[in-house]
Amino acid sequence: MDVLRQKYASNSYNIDQVKPTNTLDAHRLTQYAKSIGKDKELAEKLFYSYYMDAKLISDHDTLADFAESIGMNRDESMAVLYDPSKYANEVHSDEATQ
């Protein structure tokens, strides 16, 4: 996370435009990304898009766009997003350990 802080330290955050939202699906998609070695790329994309561009990261199409932009399969990403049970246990396990 320190690398992200350094990378974006000079950028301005758009906190006034950020839309509070449920991030469970973004976290589930990140767990799927982890299973294919793309979690760091997706996490960076999500961070930047949420805090800098004020994107709504609960929207499935937006999340699938992010996944596709880093080389993930869009259809597989959408399949994860549309099945609320996929990767939910992994997300909840992460929550329990933090």
PDB file of C-alpha atoms in Angstrom:
ATOM      1  CA  MET A   1       0.000   0.000   0.000  1.00  0.00           C
ATOM      2  CA  ASP A   2       2.955   2.340   0.562  1.00  0.00           C
ATOM      3  CA  VAL A   3       3.735   2.131  -3.147  1.00  0.00           C
ATOM      4  CA  LEU A   4       0.190   3.302  -3.951  1.00  0.00           C
ATOM      5  CA  ARG A   5       0.482   6.179  -1.502  1.00  0.00           C
ATOM      6  CA  GLN A   6       3.737   7.313  -3.075  1.00  0.00           C
ATOM      7  CA  LYS A   7       2.418   6.904  -6.601  1.00  0.00           C
ATOM      8  CA  TYR A   8      -0.713   8.960  -5.983  1.00  0.00           C
ATOM      9  CA  ALA A   9       0.647  11.429  -3.429  1.00  0.00           C
ATOM     10  CA  SER A  10       0.870  14.225  -5.984  1.00  0.00           C
ATOM     11  CA  ASN A  11      -2.606  13.599  -7.396  1.00  0.00           C
ATOM     12  CA  SER A  12      -5.636  15.320  -6.015  1.00  0.00           C
ATOM     13  CA  TYR A  13      -8.369  13.202  -4.542  1.00  0.00           C
ATOM     14  CA  ASN A  14     -11.954  13.972  -5.511  1.00  0.00           C
ATOM     15  CA  ILE A  15     -13.367  13.202  -2.075  1.00  0.00           C
ATOM     16  CA  ASP A  16     -16.260  15.612  -2.611  1.00  0.00           C
ATOM     17  CA  GLN A  17     -17.395  13.581  -5.629  1.00  0.00           C
ATOM     18  CA  VAL A  18     -16.827  10.083  -4.240  1.00  0.00           C
ATOM     19  CA  LYS A  19     -20.062   8.121  -4.035  1.00  0.00           C
ATOM     20  CA  PRO A  20     -20.312   6.044  -0.844  1.00  0.00           C
ATOM     21  CA  THR A  21     -21.171   2.548  -1.952  1.00  0.00           C
ATOM     22  CA  ASN A  22     -21.141  -1.116  -1.039  1.00  0.00           C
ATOM     23  CA  THR A  23     -17.768  -2.488  -2.131  1.00  0.00           C
ATOM     24  CA  LEU A  24     -18.443  -6.191  -1.592  1.00  0.00           C
ATOM     25  CA  ASP A  25     -18.626  -6.948  -5.325  1.00  0.00           C
ATOM     26  CA  ALA A  26     -15.394  -5.039  -5.953  1.00  0.00           C
ATOM     27  CA  HIS A  27     -13.747  -7.116  -3.224  1.00  0.00           C
ATOM     28  CA  ARG A  28     -15.160 -10.355  -4.661  1.00  0.00           C
ATOM     29  CA  LEU A  29     -13.844  -9.423  -8.096  1.00  0.00           C
ATOM     30  CA  THR A  30     -10.462  -8.674  -6.541  1.00  0.00           C
ATOM     31  CA  GLN A  31     -10.446 -12.156  -5.004  1.00  0.00           C
ATOM     32  CA  TYR A  32     -11.149 -13.608  -8.442  1.00  0.00           C
ATOM     33  CA  ALA A  33      -8.338 -11.435  -9.837  1.00  0.00           C
ATOM     34  CA  LYS A  34      -6.052 -12.825  -7.142  1.00  0.00           C
ATOM     35  CA  SER A  35      -6.780 -16.350  -8.353  1.00  0.00           C
ATOM     36  CA  ILE A  36      -5.379 -15.397 -11.777  1.00  0.00           C
ATOM     37  CA  GLY A  37      -2.545 -13.164 -10.604  1.00  0.00           C
ATOM     38  CA  LYS A  38      -4.201  -9.825 -11.392  1.00  0.00           C
ATOM     39  CA  ASP A  39      -5.224  -8.634  -7.917  1.00  0.00           C
ATOM     40  CA  LYS A  40      -2.605  -5.904  -7.542  1.00  0.00           C
ATOM     41  CA  GLU A  41      -3.462  -4.436 -10.942  1.00  0.00           C
ATOM     42  CA  LEU A  42      -7.179  -4.510 -10.214  1.00  0.00           C
ATOM     43  CA  ALA A  43      -6.750  -3.057  -6.723  1.00  0.00           C
ATOM     44  CA  GLU A  44      -4.766  -0.165  -8.174  1.00  0.00           C
ATOM     45  CA  LYS A  45      -7.392   0.423 -10.857  1.00  0.00           C
ATOM     46  CA  LEU A  46     -10.174   0.382  -8.253  1.00  0.00           C
ATOM     47  CA  PHE A  47      -8.300   2.740  -5.930  1.00  0.00           C
ATOM     48  CA  TYR A  48      -7.561   5.254  -8.654  1.00  0.00           C
ATOM     49  CA  SER A  49     -11.027   5.074 -10.203  1.00  0.00           C
ATOM     50  CA  TYR A  50     -12.804   5.500  -6.865  1.00  0.00           C
ATOM     51  CA  TYR A  51     -10.706   8.200  -5.252  1.00  0.00           C
ATOM     52  CA  MET A  52      -9.448  10.126  -8.281  1.00  0.00           C
ATOM     53  CA  ASP A  53     -12.216   9.680 -10.855  1.00  0.00           C
ATOM     54  CA  ALA A  54     -15.110   9.207  -8.382  1.00  0.00           C
ATOM     55  CA  LYS A  55     -16.359   6.136 -10.280  1.00  0.00           C
ATOM     56  CA  LEU A  56     -19.176   4.069  -8.805  1.00  0.00           C
ATOM     57  CA  ILE A  57     -17.359   0.841  -7.968  1.00  0.00           C
ATOM     58  CA  SER A  58     -20.492  -1.097  -7.086  1.00  0.00           C
ATOM     59  CA  ASP A  59     -21.713  -1.034 -10.697  1.00  0.00           C
ATOM     60  CA  HIS A  60     -21.134  -4.390 -12.396  1.00  0.00           C
ATOM     61  CA  ASP A  61     -20.518  -2.937 -15.847  1.00  0.00           C
ATOM     62  CA  THR A  62     -17.975  -0.509 -14.425  1.00  0.00           C
ATOM     63  CA  LEU A  63     -16.215  -3.314 -12.555  1.00  0.00           C
ATOM     64  CA  ALA A  64     -16.182  -5.490 -15.672  1.00  0.00           C
ATOM     65  CA  ASP A  65     -14.718  -2.580 -17.650  1.00  0.00           C
ATOM     66  CA  PHE A  66     -11.921  -2.283 -15.079  1.00  0.00           C
ATOM     67  CA  ALA A  67     -11.263  -6.018 -15.193  1.00  0.00           C
ATOM     68  CA  GLU A  68     -11.163  -6.038 -18.972  1.00  0.00           C
ATOM     69  CA  SER A  69      -8.840  -3.019 -19.040  1.00  0.00           C
ATOM     70  CA  ILE A  70      -6.182  -4.978 -17.138  1.00  0.00           C
ATOM     71  CA  GLY A  71      -6.504  -8.100 -19.278  1.00  0.00           C
ATOM     72  CA  MET A  72      -9.102 -10.109 -17.374  1.00  0.00           C
ATOM     73  CA  ASN A  73     -11.851 -11.909 -19.245  1.00  0.00           C
ATOM     74  CA  ARG A  74     -14.987  -9.755 -19.155  1.00  0.00           C
ATOM     75  CA  ASP A  75     -17.467 -12.653 -19.346  1.00  0.00           C
ATOM     76  CA  GLU A  76     -15.747 -14.528 -16.515  1.00  0.00           C
ATOM     77  CA  SER A  77     -15.669 -11.338 -14.451  1.00  0.00           C
ATOM     78  CA  MET A  78     -19.382 -10.764 -15.027  1.00  0.00           C
ATOM     79  CA  ALA A  79     -20.098 -14.371 -14.038  1.00  0.00           C
ATOM     80  CA  VAL A  80     -18.368 -13.717 -10.706  1.00  0.00           C
ATOM     81  CA  LEU A  81     -20.263 -10.471 -10.203  1.00  0.00           C
ATOM     82  CA  TYR A  82     -23.673 -11.966 -10.964  1.00  0.00           C
ATOM     83  CA  ASP A  83     -23.194 -14.874  -8.539  1.00  0.00           C
ATOM     84  CA  PRO A  84     -23.084 -13.354  -5.048  1.00  0.00           C
ATOM     85  CA  SER A  85     -21.703 -16.586  -3.580  1.00  0.00           C
ATOM     86  CA  LYS A  86     -18.528 -16.552  -5.704  1.00  0.00           C
ATOM     87  CA  TYR A  87     -15.510 -15.446  -3.660  1.00  0.00           C
ATOM     88  CA  ALA A  88     -17.746 -14.188  -0.837  1.00  0.00           C
ATOM     89  CA  ASN A  89     -16.155 -16.577   1.668  1.00  0.00           C
ATOM     90  CA  GLU A  90     -12.680 -15.326   0.735  1.00  0.00           C
ATOM     91  CA  VAL A  91     -13.741 -11.717   1.255  1.00  0.00           C
ATOM     92  CA  HIS A  92     -15.326 -12.494   4.616  1.00  0.00           C
ATOM     93  CA  SER A  93     -12.215 -14.436   5.685  1.00  0.00           C
ATOM     94  CA  ASP A  94     -10.081 -11.386   4.836  1.00  0.00           C
ATOM     95  CA  GLU A  95     -12.405  -9.178   6.861  1.00  0.00           C
ATOM     96  CA  ALA A  96     -12.148 -11.480   9.863  1.00  0.00           C
ATOM     97  CA  THR A  97      -8.346 -11.343   9.882  1.00  0.00           C
ATOM     98  CA  GLN A  98      -8.060  -7.562   9.716  1.00  0.00           C
TER      99      GLN A  98
END
